[in-house]
Short mmCIF file of C-alpha atoms in Angstrom, two decimals:
data_model
loop_
_atom_site.label_atom_id
_atom_site.label_comp_id
_atom_site.label_asym_id
_atom_site.label_seq_id
_atom_site.Cartn_x
_atom_site.Cartn_y
_atom_site.Cartn_z
CA MET A 1 17.63 -5.37 -18.57
CA ASP A 2 13.97 -6.31 -19.11
CA GLU A 3 11.56 -3.42 -18.63
CA PRO A 4 10.69 -3.09 -14.94
CA ILE A 5 7.36 -2.80 -13.17
CA GLY A 6 7.07 0.60 -11.52
CA ILE A 7 5.63 0.84 -8.01
CA PHE A 8 5.11 3.99 -5.99
CA ASP A 9 3.86 5.04 -2.58
CA SER A 10 4.11 8.01 -0.24
CA GLY A 11 7.12 6.44 1.50
CA ILE A 12 8.20 3.00 2.65
CA GLY A 13 4.72 1.48 3.01
CA GLY A 14 4.47 0.24 -0.56
CA VAL A 15 7.28 -2.21 0.09
CA THR A 16 4.58 -4.39 1.69
CA VAL A 17 2.92 -4.49 -1.74
CA LEU A 18 6.20 -4.98 -3.57
CA LYS A 19 6.93 -7.99 -1.38
CA GLU A 20 3.70 -9.73 -2.39
CA ILE A 21 4.24 -8.89 -6.06
CA VAL A 22 7.78 -10.35 -6.00
CA LYS A 23 6.37 -13.60 -4.55
CA ILE A 24 3.89 -13.96 -7.41
CA LEU A 25 6.08 -12.46 -10.15
CA PRO A 26 9.65 -13.57 -9.31
CA ASN A 27 10.99 -13.12 -12.83
CA GLU A 28 10.28 -9.41 -13.15
CA ASN A 29 12.48 -6.41 -12.47
CA TYR A 30 11.17 -3.58 -10.29
CA PHE A 31 11.52 0.15 -9.84
CA TYR A 32 10.22 1.33 -6.45
CA TYR A 33 9.60 5.05 -5.95
CA SER A 34 9.27 6.13 -2.32
CA ASP A 35 7.86 9.65 -2.18
CA SER A 36 8.91 10.43 1.39
CA THR A 37 9.08 14.15 0.62
CA ASN A 38 5.30 14.38 0.23
CA ASN A 39 4.38 11.87 2.92
CA PRO A 40 1.62 11.61 4.05
CA TYR A 41 -0.78 11.89 1.12
CA GLY A 42 -3.84 11.39 3.35
CA ASP A 43 -3.82 14.98 4.63
CA LYS A 44 -3.55 16.64 1.20
CA LYS A 45 -6.19 18.07 -1.14
CA ASP A 46 -7.30 15.94 -4.08
CA CYS A 47 -5.72 18.28 -6.63
CA GLU A 48 -2.38 18.09 -4.82
CA ILE A 49 -2.45 14.29 -4.75
CA ILE A 50 -3.32 14.08 -8.46
CA ASP A 51 -0.51 16.48 -9.37
CA ILE A 52 2.04 14.57 -7.26
CA CYS A 53 1.01 11.21 -8.71
CA ASP A 54 1.04 12.55 -12.25
CA LYS A 55 4.66 13.64 -11.87
CA ILE A 56 5.65 10.27 -10.39
CA VAL A 57 4.00 8.36 -13.23
CA ASN A 58 5.91 10.51 -15.71
CA LYS A 59 9.13 9.63 -13.89
CA LEU A 60 8.33 5.90 -14.01
CA ILE A 61 7.51 6.09 -17.71
CA ASP A 62 10.87 7.82 -18.27
CA GLU A 63 12.44 4.83 -16.50
CA LYS A 64 10.85 2.55 -19.15
CA CYS A 65 8.43 0.87 -16.75
CA LYS A 66 6.03 -1.41 -18.62
CA ALA A 67 3.30 -1.26 -15.95
CA ILE A 68 2.68 0.94 -12.92
CA VAL A 69 1.34 -0.02 -9.52
CA ILE A 70 -0.17 2.60 -7.21
CA ALA A 71 0.79 1.10 -3.84
CA CYS A 72 -0.99 3.78 -1.81
CA ASN A 73 -4.65 3.59 -0.83
CA THR A 74 -5.07 7.36 -0.74
CA ALA A 75 -3.46 7.85 -4.15
CA SER A 76 -5.54 5.00 -5.56
CA ALA A 77 -8.76 6.52 -4.24
CA LYS A 78 -7.97 10.05 -5.41
CA ALA A 79 -5.84 9.74 -8.55
CA SER A 80 -6.24 6.34 -10.24
CA ARG A 81 -9.14 7.37 -12.49
CA TYR A 82 -7.31 10.48 -13.70
CA LEU A 83 -4.07 8.59 -14.32
CA ARG A 84 -5.77 5.79 -16.27
CA GLU A 85 -7.55 8.29 -18.49
CA LYS A 86 -4.35 10.22 -19.16
CA TYR A 87 -2.00 7.26 -19.63
CA LYS A 88 -4.11 4.83 -21.62
CA ASN A 89 -1.16 3.01 -23.19
CA ILE A 90 0.29 1.65 -19.95
CA PRO A 91 -1.43 -0.64 -17.42
CA ILE A 92 -2.02 1.16 -14.11
CA ILE A 93 -3.01 -1.14 -11.25
CA ALA A 94 -4.22 0.40 -7.99
CA ILE A 95 -4.33 -1.00 -4.46
CA GLU A 96 -7.88 -1.33 -3.12
CA PRO A 97 -9.11 -1.19 0.49
CA ALA A 98 -9.55 -4.80 1.61
CA TYR A 99 -12.99 -4.35 3.17
CA LYS A 100 -14.65 -6.71 0.67
CA MET A 101 -12.37 -9.47 1.98
CA VAL A 102 -14.12 -9.17 5.35
CA TYR A 103 -17.48 -9.61 3.59
CA ASP A 104 -16.18 -12.70 1.77
CA ASN A 105 -14.30 -14.37 4.62
CA SER A 106 -15.25 -13.03 8.04
CA TYR A 107 -18.56 -11.22 7.77
CA GLU A 108 -19.93 -11.89 11.26
CA LYS A 109 -16.93 -10.58 13.17
CA THR A 110 -16.37 -7.13 14.64
CA THR A 111 -14.10 -5.16 12.34
CA LEU A 112 -11.87 -2.11 12.62
CA VAL A 113 -10.83 -0.29 9.43
CA MET A 114 -7.57 1.59 9.92
CA ALA A 115 -6.81 4.04 7.10
CA THR A 116 -5.77 7.58 6.36
CA LYS A 117 -8.34 10.35 6.63
CA GLY A 118 -8.18 10.77 2.85
CA THR A 119 -9.03 7.12 2.20
CA ILE A 120 -11.90 6.96 4.68
CA GLU A 121 -13.45 10.15 3.30
CA SER A 122 -12.99 9.16 -0.34
CA GLU A 123 -15.96 8.39 -2.58
CA LYS A 124 -14.30 5.17 -3.71
CA PHE A 125 -14.03 3.74 -0.20
CA ASN A 126 -17.49 4.87 0.85
CA LEU A 127 -19.11 3.14 -2.12
CA LEU A 128 -17.24 -0.05 -1.16
CA PHE A 129 -18.16 0.31 2.51
CA LYS A 130 -21.87 0.84 1.84
CA LYS A 131 -21.99 -2.18 -0.45
CA TYR A 132 -20.25 -4.61 1.91
CA ASN A 133 -20.97 -3.15 5.36
CA ASN A 134 -21.35 -5.91 7.97
CA HIS A 135 -22.80 -3.38 10.46
CA LYS A 136 -20.17 -4.40 12.97
CA THR A 137 -17.47 -2.11 11.64
CA TYR A 138 -15.65 0.89 13.10
CA LEU A 139 -13.83 3.35 10.84
CA LEU A 140 -10.67 4.87 12.31
CA PRO A 141 -8.86 7.68 10.42
CA CYS A 142 -5.29 7.24 11.63
CA ILE A 143 -4.08 10.80 11.17
CA GLY A 144 -0.29 10.98 11.26
CA LEU A 145 0.34 7.25 11.75
CA ALA A 146 1.98 6.69 8.35
CA ASP A 147 4.35 9.55 9.10
CA ILE A 148 5.34 8.00 12.44
CA ILE A 149 5.91 4.60 10.80
CA GLU A 150 8.02 6.37 8.18
CA SER A 151 10.25 7.73 10.95
CA GLY A 152 10.86 4.24 12.34
CA ASP A 153 10.42 5.45 15.96
CA THR A 154 9.14 2.35 17.80
CA ASN A 155 8.18 4.21 20.97
CA LYS A 156 6.13 6.79 19.07
CA ILE A 157 4.37 4.00 17.16
CA LYS A 158 3.43 2.17 20.38
CA ASN A 159 2.28 5.36 22.10
CA TYR A 160 0.14 6.33 19.11
CA LEU A 161 -1.50 2.91 18.93
CA ASN A 162 -2.13 2.66 22.67
CA LYS A 163 -3.78 6.10 22.65
CA ASN A 164 -5.93 5.58 19.55
CA LEU A 165 -6.78 1.87 19.83
CA GLY A 166 -7.44 1.83 23.57
CA ILE A 167 -11.23 2.08 23.25
CA TYR A 168 -11.23 -0.98 20.95
CA LYS A 169 -9.13 -3.20 23.23
CA ASN A 170 -10.42 -6.80 23.39
CA ARG A 171 -13.40 -5.84 21.19
CA ILE A 172 -12.03 -6.29 17.66
CA GLU A 173 -11.67 -9.54 15.68
CA ASN A 174 -10.81 -8.21 12.20
CA VAL A 175 -8.53 -5.33 11.24
CA VAL A 176 -8.52 -3.94 7.71
CA LEU A 177 -5.15 -2.34 7.02
CA GLY A 178 -6.22 0.48 4.73
CA CYS A 179 -2.76 1.99 4.29
CA THR A 180 0.26 0.12 2.93
CA HIS A 181 2.39 1.38 5.83
CA TYR A 182 0.29 -0.46 8.41
CA PRO A 183 1.32 -4.08 7.65
CA LEU A 184 4.77 -3.06 8.89
CA ILE A 185 3.34 -2.76 12.43
CA LYS A 186 0.97 -5.74 12.68
CA LYS A 187 2.65 -6.97 15.85
CA GLU A 188 2.24 -3.61 17.57
CA ILE A 189 -1.41 -3.31 16.48
CA MET A 190 -2.21 -6.74 17.90
CA GLN A 191 -0.50 -5.87 21.17
CA SER A 192 -2.52 -2.66 21.50
CA LEU A 193 -5.82 -4.41 20.77
CA GLY A 194 -5.05 -7.11 23.31
CA ASN A 195 -6.22 -10.21 21.46
CA GLU A 196 -5.67 -12.35 18.38
CA ILE A 197 -6.61 -10.46 15.22
CA GLN A 198 -7.30 -11.49 11.64
CA PHE A 199 -5.68 -8.93 9.34
CA PHE A 200 -6.86 -7.98 5.86
CA ASP A 201 -4.97 -5.93 3.29
CA GLY A 202 -5.11 -5.63 -0.49
CA ALA A 203 -1.53 -6.52 -1.41
CA THR A 204 -1.98 -10.18 -2.37
CA SER A 205 -5.09 -9.62 -4.48
CA LEU A 206 -3.35 -6.70 -6.22
CA ALA A 207 -0.36 -8.91 -7.03
CA ARG A 208 -2.63 -11.55 -8.57
CA HIS A 209 -4.52 -8.94 -10.55
CA LEU A 210 -1.24 -7.50 -11.84
CA LYS A 211 -0.16 -10.95 -13.01
CA ASN A 212 -3.47 -11.45 -14.83
CA ILE A 213 -3.18 -8.09 -16.57
CA LEU A 214 0.39 -8.79 -17.72
CA GLU A 215 -0.62 -12.23 -19.01
CA GLU A 216 -3.58 -10.79 -20.93
CA LYS A 217 -1.35 -8.17 -22.55
CA GLU A 218 1.45 -10.71 -23.18
CA MET A 219 3.85 -8.58 -21.11
CA LEU A 220 4.76 -11.23 -18.54
CA ASN A 221 8.42 -12.19 -18.25
CA LYS A 222 8.31 -15.99 -18.19
CA LYS A 223 12.06 -16.58 -18.37
CA LYS A 224 13.83 -17.27 -15.08
CA ASN A 225 15.46 -14.04 -13.91
CA LYS A 226 18.77 -14.95 -12.27
CA ASN A 227 19.82 -11.32 -11.94
CA GLN A 228 16.64 -9.72 -10.69
CA ASN A 229 17.00 -5.96 -10.40
CA ILE A 230 15.07 -4.02 -7.75
CA ILE A 231 15.81 -0.31 -7.86
CA PHE A 232 14.78 1.93 -4.95
CA ILE A 233 14.41 5.68 -5.24
CA ASP A 234 13.64 7.76 -2.15
CA THR A 235 12.78 11.44 -2.53
CA SER A 236 14.10 12.30 0.93
CA THR A 237 16.75 15.01 0.71
CA LYS A 238 18.79 13.62 3.59
CA LYS A 239 21.32 11.13 2.28
CA ASP A 240 21.71 9.21 5.55
CA ILE A 241 17.93 8.70 5.79
CA ARG A 242 17.76 7.51 2.20
CA VAL A 243 20.44 4.88 2.86
CA LEU A 244 18.70 3.81 6.07
CA LYS A 245 15.37 3.38 4.33
CA GLU A 246 16.93 1.43 1.48
CA LYS A 247 18.41 -0.95 4.05
CA ARG A 248 14.97 -1.33 5.62
CA PHE A 249 13.49 -2.13 2.19
CA TYR A 250 15.88 -5.01 1.60
CA GLU A 251 15.56 -6.38 5.12
CA TYR A 252 11.78 -6.50 4.80
CA LEU A 253 11.84 -8.06 1.35
CA LYS A 254 14.12 -10.87 2.53
CA LYS A 255 11.66 -12.02 5.19
CA ASP A 256 9.76 -15.14 4.12
CA LEU A 257 10.67 -14.76 0.44
#
């Protein structure tokens, strides 16, 4: 088997990134690491996040991954610099908050940034926000939302969104999805906001950047991969939940691919 690309997130959210990568790089094999045990990262201290990510990267290197994707905005903001300095011999590509996309494509419109508390408070995001601020933007730290999405409880998701998005109803035109879990609930977000929304997330641009990096380093698999291998690892200790989540991974990946 050709060396896989390793992707990790604090749970199922990174599958939204994996899906975009598979579209752009259909000939690669993949190893997806879902760290449900430590979900959510957004409420943890920086040192905890760095330590968790360091151990995951070691695991992916042990699995012979040729490149690693950090499919978690919080982990990217808090740990990417440390990981790149420590593991200089392997490409590490990190998801970025998609706020610049608003600046480039929809600057005049009222925008809501939904992200974890850790992402919104991070130096990395604040530098980006100050540089591209359209002065029509609201920042919403969605404490606990990734955890609820992880559980798959539709009623809890709707109740959370109705409670926290109510003050923005019919006022928002752009939504920046600053956590990789959030694209899984676009429909519910739109329903809570009460009008048509333009969504922005960093998955597609990350996938393109990953392709460019692999081409530059001559690591791209150009041969047609008839037996593509996508391995899922979930750190959840409950076997039935692990199986359920794996099923959800595949169901999501099949949509529109």
